[in-house]
């Protein structure tokens, strides 16, 4: 029985290494399109793999919003799919402006994403094993 202990420890430590902390921050957009109902009221919904990380506040009447929210996911893994959905908040039906999807990689990254209906979403993220 004693010989199985090192094996268990090996499995545990490899699980710990495989999981990393994702931090998403500095979300901003430029030139969001106007609609019939006026200037865009933009917000972003964030998920990573199967985990929903939440959404930003709505930036009313602003084609160039900057969102101060940060999103953290403690159980992210390399190559998980980070998904950012940009919406225009409306009274009846929120309009999807575009979806940005990317497999995450270790390190510090900044990306621009061209939205299907116009405008650019820019965001930064870090993925690593740092502990706080
Ligand atoms: Ca709107």
mmCIF file of N, CA and C and ligand atoms in Angstrom:
data_model
loop_
_atom_site.group_PDB
_atom_site.id
_atom_site.type_symbol
_atom_site.label_atom_id
_atom_site.label_comp_id
_atom_site.label_asym_id
_atom_site.label_seq_id
_atom_site.Cartn_x
_atom_site.Cartn_y
_atom_site.Cartn_z
ATOM 1 N N UNK A 1 0.825 -1.208 0.000
ATOM 2 C CA UNK A 1 0.000 0.000 0.000
ATOM 3 C C UNK A 1 0.861 1.261 0.000
ATOM 4 N N UNK A 2 1.967 1.190 0.759
ATOM 5 C CA UNK A 2 2.793 2.389 0.879
ATOM 6 C C UNK A 2 3.299 2.864 -0.475
ATOM 7 N N UNK A 3 3.493 1.912 -1.402
ATOM 8 C CA UNK A 3 4.048 2.305 -2.694
ATOM 9 C C UNK A 3 3.065 3.149 -3.512
ATOM 10 N N UNK A 4 1.793 3.157 -3.155
ATOM 11 C CA UNK A 4 0.839 3.950 -3.938
ATOM 12 C C UNK A 4 0.837 5.432 -3.543
ATOM 13 N N UNK A 5 1.440 5.734 -2.417
ATOM 14 C CA UNK A 5 1.401 7.123 -1.961
ATOM 15 C C UNK A 5 2.107 8.093 -2.922
ATOM 16 N N UNK A 6 3.333 7.772 -3.357
ATOM 17 C CA UNK A 6 3.979 8.720 -4.284
ATOM 18 C C UNK A 6 3.159 8.928 -5.554
ATOM 19 N N UNK A 7 2.496 7.877 -6.012
ATOM 20 C CA UNK A 7 1.688 8.005 -7.217
ATOM 21 C C UNK A 7 0.550 9.002 -6.998
ATOM 22 N N UNK A 8 -0.133 8.883 -5.850
ATOM 23 C CA UNK A 8 -1.228 9.805 -5.534
ATOM 24 C C UNK A 8 -0.710 11.239 -5.498
ATOM 25 N N UNK A 9 0.445 11.424 -4.876
ATOM 26 C CA UNK A 9 0.989 12.779 -4.767
ATOM 27 C C UNK A 9 1.342 13.338 -6.143
ATOM 28 N N UNK A 10 1.832 12.466 -6.993
ATOM 29 C CA UNK A 10 2.173 12.893 -8.349
ATOM 30 C C UNK A 10 0.918 13.366 -9.082
ATOM 31 N N UNK A 11 -0.158 12.592 -8.969
ATOM 32 C CA UNK A 11 -1.412 12.953 -9.630
ATOM 33 C C UNK A 11 -1.924 14.289 -9.088
ATOM 34 N N UNK A 12 -1.889 14.437 -7.772
ATOM 35 C CA UNK A 12 -2.371 15.680 -7.165
ATOM 36 C C UNK A 12 -1.575 16.878 -7.651
ATOM 37 N N UNK A 13 -0.251 16.734 -7.674
ATOM 38 C CA UNK A 13 0.551 17.885 -8.048
ATOM 39 C C UNK A 13 0.373 18.219 -9.516
ATOM 40 N N UNK A 14 0.118 17.211 -10.364
ATOM 41 C CA UNK A 14 -0.087 17.529 -11.772
ATOM 42 C C UNK A 14 -1.435 18.216 -11.974
ATOM 43 N N UNK A 15 -2.417 17.885 -11.144
ATOM 44 C CA UNK A 15 -3.693 18.594 -11.210
ATOM 45 C C UNK A 15 -3.511 20.063 -10.851
ATOM 46 N N UNK A 16 -2.709 20.305 -9.835
ATOM 47 C CA UNK A 16 -2.489 21.683 -9.391
ATOM 48 C C UNK A 16 -1.790 22.489 -10.482
ATOM 49 N N UNK A 17 -0.819 21.879 -11.143
ATOM 50 C CA UNK A 17 -0.089 22.585 -12.192
ATOM 51 C C UNK A 17 -0.995 22.884 -13.387
ATOM 52 N N UNK A 18 -1.928 21.961 -13.681
ATOM 53 C CA UNK A 18 -2.760 22.127 -14.860
ATOM 54 C C UNK A 18 -3.749 23.279 -14.712
ATOM 55 N N UNK A 19 -4.130 23.584 -13.478
ATOM 56 C CA UNK A 19 -5.079 24.666 -13.294
ATOM 57 C C UNK A 19 -4.349 25.971 -13.037
ATOM 58 N N UNK A 20 -4.844 27.012 -13.647
ATOM 59 C CA UNK A 20 -4.184 28.299 -13.530
ATOM 60 C C UNK A 20 -5.220 29.371 -13.276
ATOM 61 N N UNK A 21 -4.728 30.513 -12.865
ATOM 62 C CA UNK A 21 -5.634 31.621 -12.596
ATOM 63 C C UNK A 21 -5.722 32.542 -13.799
ATOM 64 N N UNK A 22 -6.941 32.762 -14.223
ATOM 65 C CA UNK A 22 -7.191 33.704 -15.312
ATOM 66 C C UNK A 22 -7.654 35.019 -14.718
ATOM 67 N N UNK A 23 -7.073 36.107 -15.178
ATOM 68 C CA UNK A 23 -7.552 37.436 -14.784
ATOM 69 C C UNK A 23 -7.782 38.247 -16.052
ATOM 70 N N UNK A 24 -9.001 38.694 -16.220
ATOM 71 C CA UNK A 24 -9.384 39.469 -17.402
ATOM 72 C C UNK A 24 -9.647 40.897 -16.957
ATOM 73 N N UNK A 25 -9.080 41.863 -17.656
ATOM 74 C CA UNK A 25 -9.206 43.244 -17.207
ATOM 75 C C UNK A 25 -9.032 44.197 -18.386
ATOM 76 N N UNK A 26 -9.247 45.483 -18.108
ATOM 77 C CA UNK A 26 -9.064 46.530 -19.120
ATOM 78 C C UNK A 26 -9.924 46.292 -20.361
ATOM 79 N N UNK A 27 -11.194 45.999 -20.126
ATOM 80 C CA UNK A 27 -12.125 45.837 -21.239
ATOM 81 C C UNK A 27 -12.557 47.219 -21.727
ATOM 82 N N UNK A 28 -12.423 47.427 -23.012
ATOM 83 C CA UNK A 28 -12.866 48.698 -23.586
ATOM 84 C C UNK A 28 -13.267 48.471 -25.034
ATOM 85 N N UNK A 29 -14.059 49.385 -25.545
ATOM 86 C CA UNK A 29 -14.505 49.245 -26.930
ATOM 87 C C UNK A 29 -14.433 50.596 -27.611
ATOM 88 N N UNK A 30 -14.301 50.574 -28.923
ATOM 89 C CA UNK A 30 -14.299 51.827 -29.666
ATOM 90 C C UNK A 30 -15.195 51.699 -30.884
ATOM 91 N N UNK A 31 -15.810 52.821 -31.239
ATOM 92 C CA UNK A 31 -16.668 52.915 -32.428
ATOM 93 C C UNK A 31 -17.802 51.900 -32.435
ATOM 94 N N UNK A 32 -18.425 51.698 -31.289
ATOM 95 C CA UNK A 32 -19.599 50.824 -31.284
ATOM 96 C C UNK A 32 -20.689 51.471 -32.149
ATOM 97 N N UNK A 33 -21.437 50.658 -32.882
ATOM 98 C CA UNK A 33 -22.409 51.216 -33.833
ATOM 99 C C UNK A 33 -23.627 51.800 -33.125
ATOM 100 N N UNK A 34 -24.199 52.818 -33.725
ATOM 101 C CA UNK A 34 -25.465 53.359 -33.236
ATOM 102 C C UNK A 34 -26.602 52.589 -33.878
ATOM 103 N N UNK A 35 -27.722 52.540 -33.189
ATOM 104 C CA UNK A 35 -28.881 51.869 -33.757
ATOM 105 C C UNK A 35 -30.000 52.883 -33.926
ATOM 106 N N UNK A 36 -31.137 52.432 -34.409
ATOM 107 C CA UNK A 36 -32.318 53.289 -34.533
ATOM 108 C C UNK A 36 -32.675 53.910 -33.201
ATOM 109 N N UNK A 37 -32.334 53.207 -32.133
ATOM 110 C CA UNK A 37 -32.748 53.635 -30.804
ATOM 111 C C UNK A 37 -31.708 54.525 -30.131
ATOM 112 N N UNK A 38 -30.708 54.927 -30.892
ATOM 113 C CA UNK A 38 -29.743 55.862 -30.320
ATOM 114 C C UNK A 38 -28.369 55.257 -30.171
ATOM 115 N N UNK A 39 -27.548 55.913 -29.366
ATOM 116 C CA UNK A 39 -26.179 55.488 -29.168
ATOM 117 C C UNK A 39 -26.147 54.181 -28.372
ATOM 118 N N UNK A 40 -25.118 53.434 -28.579
ATOM 119 C CA UNK A 40 -25.006 52.128 -27.952
ATOM 120 C C UNK A 40 -24.873 52.212 -26.425
ATOM 121 N N UNK A 41 -25.558 51.305 -25.758
ATOM 122 C CA UNK A 41 -25.417 51.129 -24.305
ATOM 123 C C UNK A 41 -24.733 49.776 -24.104
ATOM 124 N N UNK A 42 -23.441 49.783 -24.139
ATOM 125 C CA UNK A 42 -22.716 48.526 -24.238
ATOM 126 C C UNK A 42 -22.411 47.855 -22.917
ATOM 127 N N UNK A 43 -22.442 46.538 -22.961
ATOM 128 C CA UNK A 43 -21.927 45.754 -21.847
ATOM 129 C C UNK A 43 -21.364 44.446 -22.400
ATOM 130 N N UNK A 44 -20.567 43.759 -21.592
ATOM 131 C CA UNK A 44 -19.879 42.551 -22.039
ATOM 132 C C UNK A 44 -20.181 41.403 -21.086
ATOM 133 N N UNK A 45 -20.538 40.270 -21.665
ATOM 134 C CA UNK A 45 -20.751 39.036 -20.903
ATOM 135 C C UNK A 45 -19.521 38.167 -21.069
ATOM 136 N N UNK A 46 -19.035 37.591 -19.972
ATOM 137 C CA UNK A 46 -17.763 36.877 -20.008
ATOM 138 C C UNK A 46 -17.936 35.429 -19.546
ATOM 139 N N UNK A 47 -17.396 34.505 -20.307
ATOM 140 C CA UNK A 47 -17.331 33.127 -19.838
ATOM 141 C C UNK A 47 -15.991 32.515 -20.249
ATOM 142 N N UNK A 48 -15.628 31.446 -19.540
ATOM 143 C CA UNK A 48 -14.373 30.752 -19.825
ATOM 144 C C UNK A 48 -14.650 29.265 -19.720
ATOM 145 N N UNK A 49 -14.543 28.549 -20.834
ATOM 146 C CA UNK A 49 -14.953 27.157 -20.844
ATOM 147 C C UNK A 49 -16.425 27.093 -20.478
ATOM 148 N N UNK A 50 -16.768 26.255 -19.494
ATOM 149 C CA UNK A 50 -18.163 26.120 -19.083
ATOM 150 C C UNK A 50 -18.529 27.120 -17.980
ATOM 151 N N UNK A 51 -17.551 27.875 -17.483
ATOM 152 C CA UNK A 51 -17.790 28.772 -16.352
ATOM 153 C C UNK A 51 -18.249 30.147 -16.818
ATOM 154 N N UNK A 52 -19.369 30.583 -16.283
ATOM 155 C CA UNK A 52 -19.813 31.949 -16.564
ATOM 156 C C UNK A 52 -19.177 32.865 -15.531
ATOM 157 N N UNK A 53 -18.449 33.866 -16.004
ATOM 158 C CA UNK A 53 -17.721 34.728 -15.075
ATOM 159 C C UNK A 53 -18.469 36.011 -14.757
ATOM 160 N N UNK A 54 -19.557 36.274 -15.465
ATOM 161 C CA UNK A 54 -20.362 37.457 -15.148
ATOM 162 C C UNK A 54 -20.407 38.446 -16.286
ATOM 163 N N UNK A 55 -20.864 39.648 -15.975
ATOM 164 C CA UNK A 55 -20.909 40.675 -17.002
ATOM 165 C C UNK A 55 -20.560 42.027 -16.425
ATOM 166 N N UNK A 56 -20.195 42.926 -17.306
ATOM 167 C CA UNK A 56 -19.846 44.284 -16.888
ATOM 168 C C UNK A 56 -21.122 45.083 -16.649
ATOM 169 N N UNK A 57 -20.970 46.266 -16.136
ATOM 170 C CA UNK A 57 -22.088 47.206 -16.059
ATOM 171 C C UNK A 57 -22.403 47.704 -17.467
ATOM 172 N N UNK A 58 -23.555 48.333 -17.627
ATOM 173 C CA UNK A 58 -23.929 48.930 -18.911
ATOM 174 C C UNK A 58 -23.343 50.333 -18.976
ATOM 175 N N UNK A 59 -22.653 50.622 -20.075
ATOM 176 C CA UNK A 59 -22.121 51.963 -20.287
ATOM 177 C C UNK A 59 -23.074 52.702 -21.227
ATOM 178 N N UNK A 60 -23.946 53.528 -20.645
ATOM 179 C CA UNK A 60 -25.031 54.136 -21.411
ATOM 180 C C UNK A 60 -24.550 55.194 -22.401
ATOM 181 N N UNK A 61 -25.154 55.181 -23.577
ATOM 182 C CA UNK A 61 -24.918 56.215 -24.600
ATOM 183 C C UNK A 61 -23.444 56.481 -24.833
ATOM 184 N N UNK A 62 -22.702 55.437 -25.039
ATOM 185 C CA UNK A 62 -21.257 55.620 -25.164
ATOM 186 C C UNK A 62 -20.697 54.686 -26.232
ATOM 187 N N UNK A 63 -20.287 55.255 -27.367
ATOM 188 C CA UNK A 63 -19.716 54.407 -28.419
ATOM 189 C C UNK A 63 -18.288 53.943 -28.099
ATOM 190 N N UNK A 64 -17.662 54.576 -27.086
ATOM 191 C CA UNK A 64 -16.278 54.233 -26.732
ATOM 192 C C UNK A 64 -16.148 53.927 -25.245
ATOM 193 N N UNK A 65 -16.851 52.888 -24.781
ATOM 194 C CA UNK A 65 -16.866 52.642 -23.334
ATOM 195 C C UNK A 65 -15.582 51.990 -22.821
ATOM 196 N N UNK A 66 -15.339 52.205 -21.548
ATOM 197 C CA UNK A 66 -14.275 51.507 -20.839
ATOM 198 C C UNK A 66 -14.912 50.956 -19.567
ATOM 199 N N UNK A 67 -14.721 49.672 -19.349
ATOM 200 C CA UNK A 67 -15.357 49.038 -18.191
ATOM 201 C C UNK A 67 -14.298 48.742 -17.137
ATOM 202 N N UNK A 68 -14.596 49.096 -15.899
ATOM 203 C CA UNK A 68 -13.587 48.935 -14.851
ATOM 204 C C UNK A 68 -13.609 47.542 -14.221
ATOM 205 N N UNK A 69 -14.624 46.745 -14.549
ATOM 206 C CA UNK A 69 -14.718 45.427 -13.929
ATOM 207 C C UNK A 69 -13.554 44.521 -14.330
ATOM 208 N N UNK A 70 -13.151 43.699 -13.377
ATOM 209 C CA UNK A 70 -12.177 42.646 -13.663
ATOM 210 C C UNK A 70 -12.829 41.306 -13.382
ATOM 211 N N UNK A 71 -12.383 40.290 -14.085
ATOM 212 C CA UNK A 71 -12.959 38.961 -13.910
ATOM 213 C C UNK A 71 -11.838 37.981 -13.611
ATOM 214 N N UNK A 72 -12.067 37.151 -12.603
ATOM 215 C CA UNK A 72 -11.040 36.190 -12.209
ATOM 216 C C UNK A 72 -11.639 34.787 -12.207
ATOM 217 N N UNK A 73 -10.870 33.864 -12.713
ATOM 218 C CA UNK A 73 -11.303 32.469 -12.728
ATOM 219 C C UNK A 73 -10.132 31.634 -12.204
ATOM 220 N N UNK A 74 -10.348 30.999 -11.052
ATOM 221 C CA UNK A 74 -9.226 30.322 -10.393
ATOM 222 C C UNK A 74 -8.959 28.932 -10.948
ATOM 223 N N UNK A 75 -9.888 28.415 -11.717
ATOM 224 C CA UNK A 75 -9.711 27.049 -12.211
ATOM 225 C C UNK A 75 -9.641 27.012 -13.734
ATOM 226 N N UNK A 76 -9.023 27.998 -14.302
ATOM 227 C CA UNK A 76 -8.860 28.034 -15.759
ATOM 228 C C UNK A 76 -7.745 27.080 -16.174
ATOM 229 N N UNK A 77 -7.807 26.643 -17.411
ATOM 230 C CA UNK A 77 -6.756 25.804 -17.955
ATOM 231 C C UNK A 77 -6.333 26.360 -19.302
ATOM 232 N N UNK A 78 -5.072 26.132 -19.611
ATOM 233 C CA UNK A 78 -4.568 26.537 -20.905
ATOM 234 C C UNK A 78 -5.470 25.955 -22.000
ATOM 235 N N UNK A 79 -5.726 26.747 -23.010
ATOM 236 C CA UNK A 79 -6.575 26.350 -24.144
ATOM 237 C C UNK A 79 -8.071 26.330 -23.848
ATOM 238 N N UNK A 80 -8.463 26.698 -22.621
ATOM 239 C CA UNK A 80 -9.883 26.939 -22.385
ATOM 240 C C UNK A 80 -10.330 28.056 -23.319
ATOM 241 N N UNK A 81 -11.605 28.021 -23.668
ATOM 242 C CA UNK A 81 -12.095 29.059 -24.572
ATOM 243 C C UNK A 81 -12.654 30.234 -23.784
ATOM 244 N N UNK A 82 -11.996 31.374 -23.929
ATOM 245 C CA UNK A 82 -12.483 32.616 -23.334
ATOM 246 C C UNK A 82 -13.470 33.248 -24.310
ATOM 247 N N UNK A 83 -14.652 33.572 -23.802
ATOM 248 C CA UNK A 83 -15.697 34.090 -24.680
ATOM 249 C C UNK A 83 -16.216 35.423 -24.145
ATOM 250 N N UNK A 84 -16.159 36.441 -24.978
ATOM 251 C CA UNK A 84 -16.658 37.763 -24.621
ATOM 252 C C UNK A 84 -17.768 38.123 -25.595
ATOM 253 N N UNK A 85 -18.948 38.360 -25.058
ATOM 254 C CA UNK A 85 -20.084 38.739 -25.903
ATOM 255 C C UNK A 85 -20.433 40.194 -25.618
ATOM 256 N N UNK A 86 -20.418 41.012 -26.646
ATOM 257 C CA UNK A 86 -20.710 42.435 -26.485
ATOM 258 C C UNK A 86 -22.161 42.692 -26.892
ATOM 259 N N UNK A 87 -22.907 43.314 -25.978
ATOM 260 C CA UNK A 87 -24.321 43.607 -26.221
ATOM 261 C C UNK A 87 -24.579 45.097 -26.142
ATOM 262 N N UNK A 88 -25.621 45.513 -26.848
ATOM 263 C CA UNK A 88 -26.196 46.838 -26.682
ATOM 264 C C UNK A 88 -27.479 46.657 -25.882
ATOM 265 N N UNK A 89 -27.517 47.213 -24.696
ATOM 266 C CA UNK A 89 -28.700 47.095 -23.850
ATOM 267 C C UNK A 89 -29.842 47.925 -24.433
ATOM 268 N N UNK A 90 -31.006 47.308 -24.570
ATOM 269 C CA UNK A 90 -32.185 48.010 -25.062
ATOM 270 C C UNK A 90 -33.365 47.652 -24.184
ATOM 271 N N UNK A 91 -34.421 48.436 -24.319
ATOM 272 C CA UNK A 91 -35.586 48.227 -23.456
ATOM 273 C C UNK A 91 -36.191 46.840 -23.644
ATOM 274 N N UNK A 92 -36.339 46.442 -24.892
ATOM 275 C CA UNK A 92 -37.072 45.204 -25.151
ATOM 276 C C UNK A 92 -36.142 44.017 -25.339
ATOM 277 N N UNK A 93 -35.084 44.231 -26.087
ATOM 278 C CA UNK A 93 -34.267 43.117 -26.520
ATOM 279 C C UNK A 93 -32.825 43.588 -26.658
ATOM 280 N N UNK A 94 -31.917 42.986 -25.925
ATOM 281 C CA UNK A 94 -30.513 43.386 -26.025
ATOM 282 C C UNK A 94 -29.920 42.849 -27.318
ATOM 283 N N UNK A 95 -29.254 43.732 -28.022
ATOM 284 C CA UNK A 95 -28.741 43.429 -29.341
ATOM 285 C C UNK A 95 -27.299 42.924 -29.233
ATOM 286 N N UNK A 96 -27.037 41.739 -29.762
ATOM 287 C CA UNK A 96 -25.666 41.193 -29.739
ATOM 288 C C UNK A 96 -24.839 41.862 -30.839
ATOM 289 N N UNK A 97 -23.788 42.558 -30.445
ATOM 290 C CA UNK A 97 -22.959 43.284 -31.420
ATOM 291 C C UNK A 97 -21.836 42.424 -31.975
ATOM 292 N N UNK A 98 -21.408 41.449 -31.185
ATOM 293 C CA UNK A 98 -20.334 40.587 -31.657
ATOM 294 C C UNK A 98 -19.839 39.674 -30.562
ATOM 295 N N UNK A 99 -19.163 38.617 -30.963
ATOM 296 C CA UNK A 99 -18.641 37.626 -30.029
ATOM 297 C C UNK A 99 -17.144 37.464 -30.288
ATOM 298 N N UNK A 100 -16.370 37.491 -29.228
ATOM 299 C CA UNK A 100 -14.930 37.291 -29.345
ATOM 300 C C UNK A 100 -14.575 36.010 -28.602
ATOM 301 N N UNK A 101 -14.022 35.048 -29.323
ATOM 302 C CA UNK A 101 -13.643 33.783 -28.701
ATOM 303 C C UNK A 101 -12.170 33.518 -28.961
ATOM 304 N N UNK A 102 -11.518 32.982 -27.942
ATOM 305 C CA UNK A 102 -10.083 32.745 -28.076
ATOM 306 C C UNK A 102 -9.656 31.669 -27.088
ATOM 307 N N UNK A 103 -8.802 30.762 -27.526
ATOM 308 C CA UNK A 103 -8.213 29.785 -26.611
ATOM 309 C C UNK A 103 -7.110 30.491 -25.831
ATOM 310 N N UNK A 104 -7.177 30.420 -24.501
ATOM 311 C CA UNK A 104 -6.238 31.199 -23.694
ATOM 312 C C UNK A 104 -4.883 30.503 -23.576
ATOM 313 N N UNK A 105 -3.867 31.308 -23.431
ATOM 314 C CA UNK A 105 -2.498 30.823 -23.310
ATOM 315 C C UNK A 105 -1.857 31.450 -22.078
ATOM 316 N N UNK A 106 -0.835 30.785 -21.554
ATOM 317 C CA UNK A 106 -0.123 31.303 -20.386
ATOM 318 C C UNK A 106 0.544 32.629 -20.719
ATOM 319 N N UNK A 107 0.612 33.503 -19.723
ATOM 320 C CA UNK A 107 1.297 34.770 -19.914
ATOM 321 C C UNK A 107 0.354 35.959 -19.855
ATOM 322 N N UNK A 108 0.840 37.087 -20.338
ATOM 323 C CA UNK A 108 0.086 38.337 -20.351
ATOM 324 C C UNK A 108 -0.244 38.673 -21.800
ATOM 325 N N UNK A 109 -1.497 38.979 -22.063
ATOM 326 C CA UNK A 109 -1.913 39.197 -23.446
ATOM 327 C C UNK A 109 -2.857 40.382 -23.555
ATOM 328 N N UNK A 110 -2.814 41.047 -24.708
ATOM 329 C CA UNK A 110 -3.821 42.051 -25.038
ATOM 330 C C UNK A 110 -4.300 41.782 -26.452
ATOM 331 N N UNK A 111 -5.613 41.854 -26.642
ATOM 332 C CA UNK A 111 -6.165 41.543 -27.964
ATOM 333 C C UNK A 111 -7.186 42.564 -28.403
ATOM 334 N N UNK A 112 -7.266 42.767 -29.704
ATOM 335 C CA UNK A 112 -8.352 43.514 -30.326
ATOM 336 C C UNK A 112 -9.250 42.514 -31.018
ATOM 337 N N UNK A 113 -10.541 42.771 -30.953
ATOM 338 C CA UNK A 113 -11.491 41.876 -31.589
ATOM 339 C C UNK A 113 -12.492 42.721 -32.373
ATOM 340 N N UNK A 114 -12.616 42.441 -33.655
ATOM 341 C CA UNK A 114 -13.531 43.200 -34.497
ATOM 342 C C UNK A 114 -14.929 42.604 -34.387
ATOM 343 N N UNK A 115 -15.866 43.427 -33.975
ATOM 344 C CA UNK A 115 -17.224 42.953 -33.732
ATOM 345 C C UNK A 115 -18.009 42.885 -35.038
ATOM 346 N N UNK A 116 -18.836 41.863 -35.120
ATOM 347 C CA UNK A 116 -19.603 41.606 -36.335
ATOM 348 C C UNK A 116 -20.417 42.822 -36.791
ATOM 349 N N UNK A 117 -21.011 43.535 -35.837
ATOM 350 C CA UNK A 117 -21.880 44.658 -36.206
ATOM 351 C C UNK A 117 -21.168 46.005 -36.162
ATOM 352 N N UNK A 118 -19.858 45.988 -36.014
ATOM 353 C CA UNK A 118 -19.097 47.231 -36.020
ATOM 354 C C UNK A 118 -18.475 47.521 -34.670
ATOM 355 N N UNK A 119 -17.334 48.187 -34.709
ATOM 356 C CA UNK A 119 -16.637 48.513 -33.476
ATOM 357 C C UNK A 119 -15.594 47.458 -33.126
ATOM 358 N N UNK A 120 -14.754 47.824 -32.195
ATOM 359 C CA UNK A 120 -13.649 46.953 -31.779
ATOM 360 C C UNK A 120 -13.677 46.797 -30.269
ATOM 361 N N UNK A 121 -13.546 45.561 -29.815
ATOM 362 C CA UNK A 121 -13.397 45.301 -28.379
ATOM 363 C C UNK A 121 -11.923 45.016 -28.107
ATOM 364 N N UNK A 122 -11.392 45.668 -27.085
ATOM 365 C CA UNK A 122 -10.009 45.428 -26.671
ATOM 366 C C UNK A 122 -10.023 44.940 -25.231
ATOM 367 N N UNK A 123 -9.176 43.948 -24.936
ATOM 368 C CA UNK A 123 -9.138 43.426 -23.566
ATOM 369 C C UNK A 123 -7.759 42.863 -23.278
ATOM 370 N N UNK A 124 -7.472 42.743 -21.997
ATOM 371 C CA UNK A 124 -6.206 42.149 -21.559
ATOM 372 C C UNK A 124 -6.514 40.986 -20.634
ATOM 373 N N UNK A 125 -5.634 40.005 -20.642
ATOM 374 C CA UNK A 125 -5.773 38.957 -19.643
ATOM 375 C C UNK A 125 -4.405 38.407 -19.279
ATOM 376 N N UNK A 126 -4.360 37.833 -18.077
ATOM 377 C CA UNK A 126 -3.172 37.079 -17.682
ATOM 378 C C UNK A 126 -3.621 35.678 -17.302
ATOM 379 N N UNK A 127 -2.802 34.709 -17.619
ATOM 380 C CA UNK A 127 -3.059 33.345 -17.197
ATOM 381 C C UNK A 127 -1.778 32.806 -16.608
ATOM 382 N N UNK A 128 -1.857 32.356 -15.354
ATOM 383 C CA UNK A 128 -0.640 31.874 -14.726
ATOM 384 C C UNK A 128 -0.941 31.159 -13.431
ATOM 385 N N UNK A 129 0.098 30.727 -12.777
ATOM 386 C CA UNK A 129 -0.069 29.974 -11.538
ATOM 387 C C UNK A 129 0.192 30.832 -10.307
ATOM 388 N N UNK A 130 0.157 32.134 -10.486
ATOM 389 C CA UNK A 130 0.443 33.015 -9.356
ATOM 390 C C UNK A 130 -0.629 32.861 -8.288
ATOM 391 N N UNK A 131 -0.215 32.966 -7.045
ATOM 392 C CA UNK A 131 -1.176 32.932 -5.942
ATOM 393 C C UNK A 131 -1.161 34.278 -5.244
ATOM 394 N N UNK A 132 -2.302 34.653 -4.688
ATOM 395 C CA UNK A 132 -2.413 35.947 -4.033
ATOM 396 C C UNK A 132 -2.698 35.761 -2.558
HETATM 397 CA CA1 LIG B 1 -29.371 50.766 -26.662
#
